[in-house]
Amino acid sequence: MAAPGEEEDVMARYRSPLVSRYASAEMAYNFSERKKFGTWRRLWLYLAQAEKSLGLSITDEQIREMEANLDNIDFKMAAEEEKKLRHDVMAHVHTFAHCCPKAAAIIHLGATSCYVGDNTDLIVLRDGFNLLLPKIARVISRLADFAEKYADMPALGFTHYQPAQLTTVGKRCCLWIQDLCMDLQNLERARDDLRFRGVKGTTGTQASFLQLFEGDHSKVEELDRLVTAKAGFKRAYMVTGQTYSRKVDIGVLAVLASLGASVHKICTDIRLLANLKEIEEPFEKDQIGSSAMPYKRNPMRSERCCSLARHLMTLVMDPLQTAAVQWFERTLDDSANRRVCLAEAFLTADIILSTLQNVSEGLVVYPKVIERRIRQELPFMATENIIMAMVKAGGNRQDCHEKIRVLSQQAAAVVKQEGGDNDFIARVSADPYFSPIHKQLESLLDPSSFTGRASQQVAKFLKEEVRPVLIPYQSKMGGKIELAL
């Protein structure tokens, strides 16, 4: 800590790279102290307004005083109060009361610490989802444009990372898009499932508010409803302990972890394709791939996504364990853990989506490399077509099969033992046995005839399943993203 009056050297203290290096300003603000404590004050205002409307002795002057000081937060005073009281909520009650002397007596009236703590968390989680959802939509939109552009371009498929039947560049991209569409819907559902903790009191029984309203249950219920509406929620949890159920946090982080898995898979595919030199992420004019190897074009953006996605996927373990050990109405061993895992999950998701958007906006395709790889493998895949053509030309299926078996093994030996090109078709062309179909060989080897309905699947998928889910986000689709680092 710097001595009083001395300027603190921020470079001498650890700062989370999630904020200092990667995350957007909007998401960093969402989990900031200013957003948190400003929301606390708004929640105290909502409570006072609702209590006043239901007949408690609270004046218009007190309400106006609170309204005028919502963002007038003396953070230094609050820190000093917390150091003295060892209680963050009461520290901020005192700090708010200091600038609202007329309202001091009614701030936090009837409430427990979780009234501001938990309700603020739910607001921040909701707002976090609202920041992430347009980002997922933008990534989907960019990838959809890419898939549409390359819907017809044949490419070698892989199963077990071994050559398999052909697909198209666009069809493979649709596999990525489909996963992200699931994530979009999961995040929307998780956001919409969030409820407000509301006005529930110290152990969730609302006893303090029942006392304030002299046993009038209907007024306590109306107080809960009014404050919930003021905070922008349609519903509150009907029952809580001192906190809302920590299973809610499991649901929130589970969908973010699932998003992390999707992004990791997509970016791993891109990294593998970069190794094959078929598709690369964008590479800046002055970018350096390696300090030692100037020729390198490392897929560092995709690697960053994978690195951070692994962190995101592990964070769901925190709320799982926290929910499991919440004793009765609550225990405070959730607090420090939640300060870390909830913020980090959203910050990490924010970063990987911004990075993936940048990648998807600049993907580079190398058609000649893709064609060359197809030429290396397609001859073997075409053997069934060659057999069928020979049979139609009057040949015997078993004789033809044996001829192809011998020639294909000879060609495979050239590839594997000599490092040469696949010359299977040249061998077929030179063999008089296959003369009845020599003129058909070119058409039999047309890559587009090996991609099945891939092009049609892309068009139908984008039209019926992708574009419709993007409609609510159309106004937020514009603008490319440049990464700061």
CSV table of C-alpha atoms in Angstrom, one decimal:
chain,number,residue,atom,x,y,z
A,1,MET,CA,0.0,0.0,0.0
A,2,ALA,CA,1.2,3.5,-0.8
A,3,ALA,CA,1.8,5.9,2.0
A,4,PRO,CA,-0.9,8.6,2.4
A,5,GLY,CA,-0.4,11.3,-0.1
A,6,GLU,CA,1.9,9.3,-2.3
A,7,GLU,CA,0.8,8.3,-5.8
A,8,GLU,CA,0.4,4.6,-6.0
A,9,ASP,CA,2.5,2.7,-8.5
A,10,VAL,CA,-0.2,0.5,-10.2
A,11,MET,CA,2.5,-1.5,-12.0
A,12,ALA,CA,3.8,-2.7,-8.6
A,13,ARG,CA,0.6,-4.5,-7.8
A,14,TYR,CA,-1.0,-7.6,-9.4
A,15,ARG,CA,-3.9,-6.8,-11.7
A,16,SER,CA,-6.1,-9.4,-13.2
A,17,PRO,CA,-5.3,-9.7,-16.9
A,18,LEU,CA,-9.0,-10.4,-17.4
A,19,VAL,CA,-9.6,-6.7,-16.9
A,20,SER,CA,-6.2,-5.0,-17.5
A,21,ARG,CA,-5.5,-6.9,-20.7
A,22,TYR,CA,-8.5,-8.4,-22.3
A,23,ALA,CA,-12.1,-7.6,-21.2
A,24,SER,CA,-14.4,-5.0,-22.7
A,25,ALA,CA,-15.0,-1.7,-20.8
A,26,GLU,CA,-18.7,-2.5,-20.6
A,27,MET,CA,-18.2,-5.9,-18.9
A,28,ALA,CA,-15.4,-4.6,-16.7
A,29,TYR,CA,-17.8,-1.8,-15.5
A,30,ASN,CA,-20.6,-4.3,-14.9
A,31,PHE,CA,-18.5,-6.0,-12.2
A,32,SER,CA,-16.9,-2.8,-10.9
A,33,GLU,CA,-17.2,-1.3,-7.4
A,34,ARG,CA,-18.9,1.8,-8.8
A,35,LYS,CA,-21.7,-0.3,-10.4
A,36,LYS,CA,-22.0,-2.5,-7.3
A,37,PHE,CA,-22.3,0.3,-4.7
A,38,GLY,CA,-24.3,2.5,-7.0
A,39,THR,CA,-26.8,-0.3,-7.3
A,40,TRP,CA,-26.8,-0.7,-3.5
A,41,ARG,CA,-27.9,2.9,-3.2
A,42,ARG,CA,-30.6,2.5,-5.9
A,43,LEU,CA,-31.9,-0.6,-4.0
A,44,TRP,CA,-32.1,1.5,-0.8
A,45,LEU,CA,-34.0,4.1,-2.7
A,46,TYR,CA,-36.4,1.5,-4.2
A,47,LEU,CA,-37.1,0.2,-0.7
A,48,ALA,CA,-37.7,3.6,0.8
A,49,GLN,CA,-40.0,4.6,-2.1
A,50,ALA,CA,-42.0,1.4,-1.8
A,51,GLU,CA,-42.2,1.7,2.0
A,52,LYS,CA,-43.4,5.3,1.7
A,53,SER,CA,-46.1,4.4,-0.8
A,54,LEU,CA,-47.4,1.7,1.6
A,55,GLY,CA,-47.7,4.1,4.5
A,56,LEU,CA,-44.5,4.2,6.4
A,57,SER,CA,-43.4,7.6,7.8
A,58,ILE,CA,-40.9,8.5,5.0
A,59,THR,CA,-41.0,12.1,3.6
A,60,ASP,CA,-40.6,13.3,0.0
A,61,GLU,CA,-37.6,15.3,1.2
A,62,GLN,CA,-35.8,12.2,2.3
A,63,ILE,CA,-36.6,10.5,-1.0
A,64,ARG,CA,-35.2,13.5,-3.0
A,65,GLU,CA,-32.1,13.5,-0.8
A,66,MET,CA,-31.4,9.9,-1.6
A,67,GLU,CA,-32.1,10.4,-5.3
A,68,ALA,CA,-29.7,13.3,-5.4
A,69,ASN,CA,-26.8,11.2,-4.0
A,70,LEU,CA,-27.1,7.9,-5.8
A,71,ASP,CA,-23.7,8.3,-7.5
A,72,ASN,CA,-22.1,10.7,-5.0
A,73,ILE,CA,-20.0,7.9,-3.4
A,74,ASP,CA,-17.1,8.7,-1.1
A,75,PHE,CA,-15.1,5.5,-1.7
A,76,LYS,CA,-12.3,6.6,0.7
A,77,MET,CA,-14.8,7.1,3.5
A,78,ALA,CA,-16.5,3.8,2.8
A,79,ALA,CA,-13.1,2.0,2.9
A,80,GLU,CA,-12.3,3.6,6.2
A,81,GLU,CA,-15.7,2.7,7.6
A,82,GLU,CA,-15.3,-0.9,6.5
A,83,LYS,CA,-11.9,-1.1,8.0
A,84,LYS,CA,-13.3,0.0,11.3
A,85,LEU,CA,-16.7,-1.9,11.2
A,86,ARG,CA,-15.4,-5.0,9.3
A,87,HIS,CA,-18.8,-5.0,7.5
A,88,ASP,CA,-19.1,-3.7,3.9
A,89,VAL,CA,-22.8,-3.1,3.9
A,90,MET,CA,-22.9,-1.1,7.1
A,91,ALA,CA,-19.9,0.9,5.9
A,92,HIS,CA,-21.8,2.0,2.9
A,93,VAL,CA,-25.0,2.6,4.9
A,94,HIS,CA,-23.0,5.0,7.0
A,95,THR,CA,-21.3,6.6,3.9
A,96,PHE,CA,-24.7,7.1,2.2
A,97,ALA,CA,-26.2,8.4,5.4
A,98,HIS,CA,-23.3,10.9,5.7
A,99,CYS,CA,-24.4,12.6,2.4
A,100,CYS,CA,-28.1,12.1,3.2
A,101,PRO,CA,-28.5,13.3,6.8
A,102,LYS,CA,-32.2,13.7,6.5
A,103,ALA,CA,-32.7,10.2,5.1
A,104,ALA,CA,-30.2,8.6,7.4
A,105,ALA,CA,-32.8,7.2,9.8
A,106,ILE,CA,-34.7,5.2,7.1
A,107,ILE,CA,-31.8,3.9,4.9
A,108,HIS,CA,-31.8,0.1,4.9
A,109,LEU,CA,-35.0,0.1,7.0
A,110,GLY,CA,-36.0,-3.5,7.8
A,111,ALA,CA,-33.5,-5.0,5.4
A,112,THR,CA,-30.6,-7.4,5.8
A,113,SER,CA,-27.2,-7.2,4.1
A,114,CYS,CA,-28.3,-9.7,1.4
A,115,TYR,CA,-31.1,-7.3,0.4
A,116,VAL,CA,-28.5,-5.2,-1.3
A,117,GLY,CA,-25.8,-7.9,-1.8
A,118,ASP,CA,-27.9,-10.7,-3.4
A,119,ASN,CA,-30.2,-8.4,-5.3
A,120,THR,CA,-27.3,-6.5,-6.7
A,121,ASP,CA,-25.7,-9.8,-7.8
A,122,LEU,CA,-28.8,-10.8,-9.6
A,123,ILE,CA,-29.0,-7.4,-11.4
A,124,VAL,CA,-25.3,-7.7,-12.4
A,125,LEU,CA,-25.8,-11.3,-13.6
A,126,ARG,CA,-28.8,-10.2,-15.7
A,127,ASP,CA,-26.9,-7.3,-17.1
A,128,GLY,CA,-23.9,-9.5,-17.8
A,129,PHE,CA,-26.1,-11.8,-19.9
A,130,ASN,CA,-27.4,-8.8,-21.8
A,131,LEU,CA,-23.9,-7.8,-22.7
A,132,LEU,CA,-22.9,-11.3,-23.8
A,133,LEU,CA,-25.9,-12.2,-25.9
A,134,PRO,CA,-25.3,-9.6,-28.7
A,135,LYS,CA,-21.7,-10.7,-28.8
A,136,ILE,CA,-22.7,-14.4,-29.4
A,137,ALA,CA,-25.2,-13.2,-32.0
A,138,ARG,CA,-22.5,-11.2,-33.8
A,139,VAL,CA,-20.1,-14.2,-33.9
A,140,ILE,CA,-23.0,-16.4,-35.3
A,141,SER,CA,-23.7,-13.7,-37.9
A,142,ARG,CA,-20.1,-13.5,-39.1
A,143,LEU,CA,-19.8,-17.2,-39.3
A,144,ALA,CA,-23.1,-17.5,-41.1
A,145,ASP,CA,-21.8,-15.1,-43.7
A,146,PHE,CA,-18.6,-17.2,-44.0
A,147,ALA,CA,-20.6,-20.5,-44.3
A,148,GLU,CA,-22.8,-19.0,-47.0
A,149,LYS,CA,-19.8,-17.8,-49.0
A,150,TYR,CA,-18.1,-21.2,-48.9
A,151,ALA,CA,-21.2,-23.4,-48.9
A,152,ASP,CA,-20.2,-25.1,-52.1
A,153,MET,CA,-16.4,-25.3,-51.7
A,154,PRO,CA,-15.5,-29.0,-51.3
A,155,ALA,CA,-13.0,-29.9,-48.5
A,156,LEU,CA,-11.7,-33.1,-47.1
A,157,GLY,CA,-13.6,-34.2,-44.1
A,158,PHE,CA,-12.0,-35.8,-41.1
A,159,THR,CA,-13.1,-38.4,-38.6
A,160,HIS,CA,-10.6,-39.4,-35.9
A,161,TYR,CA,-8.5,-36.7,-37.6
A,162,GLN,CA,-8.1,-39.1,-40.4
A,163,PRO,CA,-9.2,-38.3,-44.0
A,164,ALA,CA,-12.9,-39.1,-44.5
A,165,GLN,CA,-15.6,-38.3,-47.0
A,166,LEU,CA,-15.7,-34.8,-48.4
A,167,THR,CA,-17.7,-32.1,-46.9
A,168,THR,CA,-17.7,-28.3,-47.7
A,169,VAL,CA,-16.0,-25.5,-46.0
A,170,GLY,CA,-19.3,-23.9,-45.3
A,171,LYS,CA,-20.9,-27.1,-44.0
A,172,ARG,CA,-18.1,-27.6,-41.5
A,173,CYS,CA,-18.6,-24.0,-40.3
A,174,CYS,CA,-22.3,-24.8,-39.8
A,175,LEU,CA,-21.3,-27.3,-37.1
A,176,TRP,CA,-19.7,-24.4,-35.2
A,177,ILE,CA,-22.7,-22.2,-35.7
A,178,GLN,CA,-25.1,-24.8,-34.5
A,179,ASP,CA,-23.2,-25.1,-31.2
A,180,LEU,CA,-23.2,-21.3,-30.7
A,181,CYS,CA,-26.9,-21.2,-31.5
A,182,MET,CA,-27.5,-23.6,-28.6
A,183,ASP,CA,-25.4,-21.4,-26.4
A,184,LEU,CA,-27.4,-18.3,-27.4
A,185,GLN,CA,-30.6,-20.0,-26.5
A,186,ASN,CA,-29.1,-21.4,-23.3
A,187,LEU,CA,-28.0,-17.9,-22.2
A,188,GLU,CA,-31.3,-16.4,-23.0
A,189,ARG,CA,-33.1,-19.0,-21.0
A,190,ALA,CA,-30.7,-18.6,-18.0
A,191,ARG,CA,-31.2,-14.8,-18.1
A,192,ASP,CA,-35.0,-15.1,-18.3
A,193,ASP,CA,-35.0,-17.7,-15.5
A,194,LEU,CA,-33.4,-15.3,-13.1
A,195,ARG,CA,-35.6,-13.9,-10.4
A,196,PHE,CA,-35.1,-11.2,-7.9
A,197,ARG,CA,-34.4,-12.1,-4.3
A,198,GLY,CA,-36.7,-9.3,-3.3
A,199,VAL,CA,-37.5,-8.1,0.2
A,200,LYS,CA,-37.2,-11.1,2.4
A,201,GLY,CA,-35.5,-10.2,5.7
A,202,THR,CA,-32.7,-11.8,7.6
A,203,THR,CA,-33.7,-15.5,7.3
A,204,GLY,CA,-36.2,-15.1,4.4
A,205,THR,CA,-39.3,-15.0,6.7
A,206,GLN,CA,-40.0,-11.2,6.1
A,207,ALA,CA,-40.5,-10.9,9.9
A,208,SER,CA,-38.9,-7.4,10.1
A,209,PHE,CA,-41.2,-6.1,7.4
A,210,LEU,CA,-44.3,-7.7,8.9
A,211,GLN,CA,-43.4,-5.8,12.1
A,212,LEU,CA,-42.9,-2.6,10.3
A,213,PHE,CA,-46.4,-2.9,8.7
A,214,GLU,CA,-48.0,-4.1,12.0
A,215,GLY,CA,-48.8,-7.6,10.9
A,216,ASP,CA,-50.3,-6.6,7.5
A,217,HIS,CA,-49.3,-9.5,5.3
A,218,SER,CA,-50.7,-7.9,2.1
A,219,LYS,CA,-48.5,-4.9,2.5
A,220,VAL,CA,-45.4,-7.0,2.9
A,221,GLU,CA,-46.3,-8.9,-0.2
A,222,GLU,CA,-46.9,-5.6,-2.1
A,223,LEU,CA,-43.6,-4.3,-0.8
A,224,ASP,CA,-41.8,-7.3,-2.3
A,225,ARG,CA,-43.7,-6.9,-5.6
A,226,LEU,CA,-43.0,-3.1,-5.8
A,227,VAL,CA,-39.3,-3.4,-5.2
A,228,THR,CA,-39.0,-6.3,-7.6
A,229,ALA,CA,-40.7,-4.3,-10.4
A,230,LYS,CA,-38.5,-1.2,-9.7
A,231,ALA,CA,-35.4,-3.4,-10.2
A,232,GLY,CA,-36.7,-4.5,-13.5
A,233,PHE,CA,-37.6,-8.1,-12.7
A,234,LYS,CA,-41.0,-9.7,-13.4
A,235,ARG,CA,-40.7,-12.2,-10.6
A,236,ALA,CA,-39.0,-12.8,-7.2
A,237,TYR,CA,-38.2,-16.1,-5.6
A,238,MET,CA,-41.1,-17.0,-3.4
A,239,VAL,CA,-38.9,-18.5,-0.7
A,240,THR,CA,-35.3,-17.8,0.2
A,241,GLY,CA,-33.1,-18.2,3.2
A,242,GLN,CA,-30.9,-15.2,3.9
A,243,THR,CA,-29.7,-15.6,0.4
A,244,TYR,CA,-31.2,-16.7,-2.9
A,245,SER,CA,-30.5,-20.4,-3.5
A,246,ARG,CA,-26.9,-20.9,-4.7
A,247,LYS,CA,-28.2,-23.3,-7.2
A,248,VAL,CA,-29.0,-20.3,-9.3
A,249,ASP,CA,-25.3,-19.6,-9.6
A,250,ILE,CA,-24.8,-23.1,-10.9
A,251,GLY,CA,-27.3,-22.6,-13.7
A,252,VAL,CA,-25.6,-19.3,-14.6
A,253,LEU,CA,-22.0,-20.7,-14.7
A,254,ALA,CA,-23.1,-23.9,-16.3
A,255,VAL,CA,-24.3,-22.2,-19.5
A,256,LEU,CA,-21.1,-20.1,-19.6
A,257,ALA,CA,-19.0,-23.2,-19.2
A,258,SER,CA,-20.9,-24.8,-22.1
A,259,LEU,CA,-20.2,-21.7,-24.2
A,260,GLY,CA,-16.5,-22.2,-23.3
A,261,ALA,CA,-16.6,-25.8,-24.6
A,262,SER,CA,-18.1,-24.6,-27.9
A,263,VAL,CA,-15.5,-21.9,-28.4
A,264,HIS,CA,-12.7,-24.3,-27.5
A,265,LYS,CA,-13.9,-26.8,-30.1
A,266,ILE,CA,-14.3,-24.1,-32.8
A,267,CYS,CA,-10.8,-22.6,-32.1
A,268,THR,CA,-9.2,-26.0,-32.0
A,269,ASP,CA,-10.6,-26.8,-35.4
A,270,ILE,CA,-9.2,-23.5,-36.7
A,271,ARG,CA,-5.8,-24.3,-35.2
A,272,LEU,CA,-5.8,-27.7,-36.9
A,273,LEU,CA,-6.8,-26.2,-40.2
A,274,ALA,CA,-4.1,-23.6,-39.8
A,275,ASN,CA,-1.6,-26.4,-39.4
A,276,LEU,CA,-2.9,-27.9,-42.7
A,277,LYS,CA,-2.7,-24.5,-44.3
A,278,GLU,CA,-6.3,-24.7,-45.4
A,279,ILE,CA,-7.8,-21.9,-43.3
A,280,GLU,CA,-6.1,-19.3,-41.1
A,281,GLU,CA,-7.2,-16.7,-38.6
A,282,PRO,CA,-6.3,-13.1,-39.5
A,283,PHE,CA,-2.7,-12.1,-39.3
A,284,GLU,CA,-1.8,-8.4,-39.1
A,285,LYS,CA,0.7,-6.8,-41.4
A,286,ASP,CA,3.3,-6.1,-38.7
A,287,GLN,CA,2.4,-9.1,-36.5
A,288,ILE,CA,5.2,-11.3,-35.3
A,289,GLY,CA,4.5,-15.0,-35.0
A,290,SER,CA,7.7,-16.0,-33.2
A,291,SER,CA,10.7,-14.2,-31.8
A,292,ALA,CA,13.0,-16.9,-33.1
A,293,MET,CA,11.3,-18.1,-36.3
A,294,PRO,CA,10.3,-15.1,-38.5
A,295,TYR,CA,8.2,-17.2,-40.9
A,296,LYS,CA,5.8,-18.4,-38.2
A,297,ARG,CA,2.1,-17.5,-38.5
A,298,ASN,CA,0.9,-18.9,-35.1
A,299,PRO,CA,-2.9,-18.9,-34.5
A,300,MET,CA,-2.5,-16.9,-31.3
A,301,ARG,CA,-6.1,-15.6,-31.2
A,302,SER,CA,-7.5,-19.1,-31.4
A,303,GLU,CA,-5.0,-20.2,-28.9
A,304,ARG,CA,-6.0,-17.4,-26.5
A,305,CYS,CA,-9.7,-18.5,-26.9
A,306,CYS,CA,-8.8,-22.1,-26.0
A,307,SER,CA,-6.6,-21.0,-23.1
A,308,LEU,CA,-9.3,-18.8,-21.6
A,309,ALA,CA,-12.1,-21.3,-22.4
A,310,ARG,CA,-10.4,-23.9,-20.3
A,311,HIS,CA,-10.5,-21.5,-17.4
A,312,LEU,CA,-14.2,-20.7,-18.0
A,313,MET,CA,-15.1,-24.4,-18.1
A,314,THR,CA,-13.5,-25.0,-14.7
A,315,LEU,CA,-15.3,-22.2,-12.9
A,316,VAL,CA,-18.6,-24.0,-12.7
A,317,MET,CA,-17.0,-26.2,-10.0
A,318,ASP,CA,-17.1,-23.3,-7.6
A,319,PRO,CA,-20.9,-22.8,-7.5
A,320,LEU,CA,-21.4,-26.5,-7.4
A,321,GLN,CA,-19.4,-26.8,-4.3
A,322,THR,CA,-20.7,-23.6,-2.8
A,323,ALA,CA,-24.3,-24.8,-3.2
A,324,ALA,CA,-23.5,-28.1,-1.6
A,325,VAL,CA,-22.2,-26.6,1.6
A,326,GLN,CA,-24.7,-23.9,2.3
A,327,TRP,CA,-25.9,-24.7,5.8
A,328,PHE,CA,-29.6,-24.1,6.6
A,329,GLU,CA,-30.4,-20.4,5.8
A,330,ARG,CA,-26.9,-19.4,4.8
A,331,THR,CA,-23.2,-19.5,5.7
A,332,LEU,CA,-20.7,-16.9,4.7
A,333,ASP,CA,-18.2,-19.2,3.1
A,334,ASP,CA,-19.9,-18.5,-0.2
A,335,SER,CA,-19.0,-14.8,-0.2
A,336,ALA,CA,-15.3,-14.6,-1.1
A,337,ASN,CA,-15.7,-17.5,-3.6
A,338,ARG,CA,-18.6,-15.8,-5.4
A,339,ARG,CA,-16.7,-12.5,-5.6
A,340,VAL,CA,-14.2,-14.3,-7.8
A,341,CYS,CA,-16.0,-16.9,-9.8
A,342,LEU,CA,-19.1,-15.0,-10.9
A,343,ALA,CA,-17.1,-12.0,-12.2
A,344,GLU,CA,-14.4,-14.1,-13.8
A,345,ALA,CA,-16.9,-16.3,-15.6
A,346,PHE,CA,-18.6,-13.3,-17.3
A,347,LEU,CA,-15.3,-11.5,-18.0
A,348,THR,CA,-13.8,-14.6,-19.5
A,349,ALA,CA,-16.8,-15.3,-21.7
A,350,ASP,CA,-16.7,-11.7,-22.8
A,351,ILE,CA,-13.1,-12.0,-23.8
A,352,ILE,CA,-13.4,-15.2,-25.8
A,353,LEU,CA,-16.5,-13.9,-27.7
A,354,SER,CA,-14.7,-10.7,-28.6
A,355,THR,CA,-11.7,-12.6,-29.8
A,356,LEU,CA,-13.7,-15.1,-31.7
A,357,GLN,CA,-15.6,-12.3,-33.4
A,358,ASN,CA,-12.3,-10.9,-34.5
A,359,VAL,CA,-11.2,-14.3,-35.8
A,360,SER,CA,-14.5,-14.9,-37.7
A,361,GLU,CA,-14.3,-11.5,-39.4
A,362,GLY,CA,-10.9,-12.3,-40.9
A,363,LEU,CA,-10.8,-16.0,-41.7
A,364,VAL,CA,-8.5,-16.6,-44.7
A,365,VAL,CA,-9.3,-19.6,-46.9
A,366,TYR,CA,-6.6,-21.2,-49.2
A,367,PRO,CA,-8.6,-23.0,-52.0
A,368,LYS,CA,-5.5,-24.3,-53.8
A,369,VAL,CA,-4.3,-26.1,-50.6
A,370,ILE,CA,-7.7,-27.5,-50.0
A,371,GLU,CA,-7.9,-28.7,-53.6
A,372,ARG,CA,-4.5,-30.3,-53.4
A,373,ARG,CA,-5.4,-32.2,-50.2
A,374,ILE,CA,-8.6,-33.5,-52.0
A,375,ARG,CA,-6.5,-34.7,-54.9
A,376,GLN,CA,-4.3,-36.6,-52.6
A,377,GLU,CA,-7.2,-38.5,-51.0
A,378,LEU,CA,-10.1,-38.4,-53.4
A,379,PRO,CA,-8.7,-41.2,-55.7
A,380,PHE,CA,-9.1,-43.8,-53.0
A,381,MET,CA,-12.6,-42.5,-52.1
A,382,ALA,CA,-13.6,-42.8,-55.8
A,383,THR,CA,-12.9,-46.5,-56.0
A,384,GLU,CA,-16.6,-47.4,-55.3
A,385,ASN,CA,-17.7,-45.1,-58.1
A,386,ILE,CA,-15.1,-46.6,-60.5
A,387,ILE,CA,-16.4,-50.1,-59.7
A,388,MET,CA,-20.0,-49.1,-60.4
A,389,ALA,CA,-19.0,-47.5,-63.7
A,390,MET,CA,-17.1,-50.6,-64.8
A,391,VAL,CA,-20.1,-52.8,-64.0
A,392,LYS,CA,-22.4,-50.6,-66.0
A,393,ALA,CA,-19.9,-50.8,-68.9
A,394,GLY,CA,-20.2,-54.7,-68.7
A,395,GLY,CA,-17.3,-55.5,-66.4
A,396,ASN,CA,-17.3,-58.1,-63.5
A,397,ARG,CA,-17.6,-56.5,-60.1
A,398,GLN,CA,-15.2,-59.0,-58.4
A,399,ASP,CA,-12.5,-58.7,-61.1
A,400,CYS,CA,-12.7,-54.9,-61.0
A,401,HIS,CA,-12.4,-55.0,-57.2
A,402,GLU,CA,-9.3,-57.0,-57.3
A,403,LYS,CA,-7.7,-54.8,-59.9
A,404,ILE,CA,-8.4,-51.7,-57.8
A,405,ARG,CA,-7.1,-53.4,-54.7
A,406,VAL,CA,-3.8,-54.0,-56.3
A,407,LEU,CA,-3.4,-50.6,-57.9
A,408,SER,CA,-4.5,-48.7,-54.8
A,409,GLN,CA,-1.9,-50.5,-52.7
A,410,GLN,CA,0.8,-49.7,-55.2
A,411,ALA,CA,-0.3,-46.0,-55.1
A,412,ALA,CA,-0.4,-46.0,-51.3
A,413,ALA,CA,3.2,-47.4,-51.2
A,414,VAL,CA,4.3,-44.4,-53.3
A,415,VAL,CA,2.7,-42.0,-50.9
A,416,LYS,CA,3.8,-43.6,-47.6
A,417,GLN,CA,7.1,-45.1,-48.5
A,418,GLU,CA,8.5,-42.8,-51.2
A,419,GLY,CA,6.7,-39.5,-50.1
A,420,GLY,CA,5.3,-39.1,-53.6
A,421,ASP,CA,1.9,-38.0,-54.8
A,422,ASN,CA,-1.1,-40.3,-55.0
A,423,ASP,CA,-0.9,-41.7,-58.6
A,424,PHE,CA,-3.8,-44.2,-58.3
A,425,ILE,CA,-5.8,-42.5,-61.1
A,426,ALA,CA,-2.7,-42.4,-63.4
A,427,ARG,CA,-2.4,-46.2,-62.9
A,428,VAL,CA,-6.1,-46.7,-63.7
A,429,SER,CA,-5.7,-44.5,-66.8
A,430,ALA,CA,-2.7,-46.6,-67.9
A,431,ASP,CA,-4.4,-50.0,-67.4
A,432,PRO,CA,-6.2,-51.3,-70.5
A,433,TYR,CA,-8.7,-53.1,-68.3
A,434,PHE,CA,-10.3,-49.8,-67.4
A,435,SER,CA,-10.4,-48.5,-71.0
A,436,PRO,CA,-14.3,-48.6,-71.1
A,437,ILE,CA,-14.4,-45.8,-68.5
A,438,HIS,CA,-11.2,-43.8,-69.2
A,439,LYS,CA,-13.3,-40.9,-70.6
A,440,GLN,CA,-15.5,-40.9,-67.5
A,441,LEU,CA,-12.6,-40.6,-64.9
A,442,GLU,CA,-12.7,-36.9,-64.8
A,443,SER,CA,-16.4,-36.7,-64.0
A,444,LEU,CA,-16.1,-39.6,-61.6
A,445,LEU,CA,-13.5,-37.5,-59.7
A,446,ASP,CA,-15.4,-34.3,-59.6
A,447,PRO,CA,-15.2,-33.3,-55.9
A,448,SER,CA,-18.6,-31.6,-55.9
A,449,SER,CA,-20.1,-35.1,-56.6
A,450,PHE,CA,-18.7,-36.3,-53.3
A,451,THR,CA,-20.2,-33.6,-50.9
A,452,GLY,CA,-23.8,-35.0,-50.9
A,453,ARG,CA,-26.3,-32.4,-49.8
A,454,ALA,CA,-23.8,-30.3,-47.9
A,455,SER,CA,-24.6,-27.1,-49.9
A,456,GLN,CA,-28.3,-27.6,-49.5
A,457,GLN,CA,-28.0,-28.3,-45.8
A,458,VAL,CA,-26.1,-25.0,-45.4
A,459,ALA,CA,-28.7,-23.0,-47.2
A,460,LYS,CA,-31.6,-24.5,-45.3
A,461,PHE,CA,-29.9,-24.3,-41.9
A,462,LEU,CA,-29.0,-20.7,-42.3
A,463,LYS,CA,-32.4,-19.7,-43.6
A,464,GLU,CA,-34.6,-21.7,-41.1
A,465,GLU,CA,-32.5,-22.0,-37.9
A,466,VAL,CA,-29.8,-19.3,-37.8
A,467,ARG,CA,-31.1,-16.1,-39.4
A,468,PRO,CA,-34.4,-16.2,-37.3
A,469,VAL,CA,-32.6,-16.4,-33.9
A,470,LEU,CA,-30.5,-13.3,-34.9
A,471,ILE,CA,-33.5,-11.1,-35.6
A,472,PRO,CA,-33.7,-9.7,-32.0
A,473,TYR,CA,-30.1,-8.6,-32.2
A,474,GLN,CA,-30.1,-7.0,-35.7
A,475,SER,CA,-29.6,-3.5,-34.4
A,476,LYS,CA,-26.4,-4.6,-32.7
A,477,MET,CA,-24.8,-6.5,-35.6
A,478,GLY,CA,-22.7,-3.7,-37.1
A,479,GLY,CA,-19.1,-2.9,-36.7
A,480,LYS,CA,-16.0,-5.0,-36.8
A,481,ILE,CA,-13.9,-5.5,-33.7
A,482,GLU,CA,-10.2,-4.8,-33.3
A,483,LEU,CA,-8.3,-6.4,-30.5
A,484,ALA,CA,-6.3,-4.2,-28.2
A,485,LEU,CA,-3.7,-6.9,-27.7
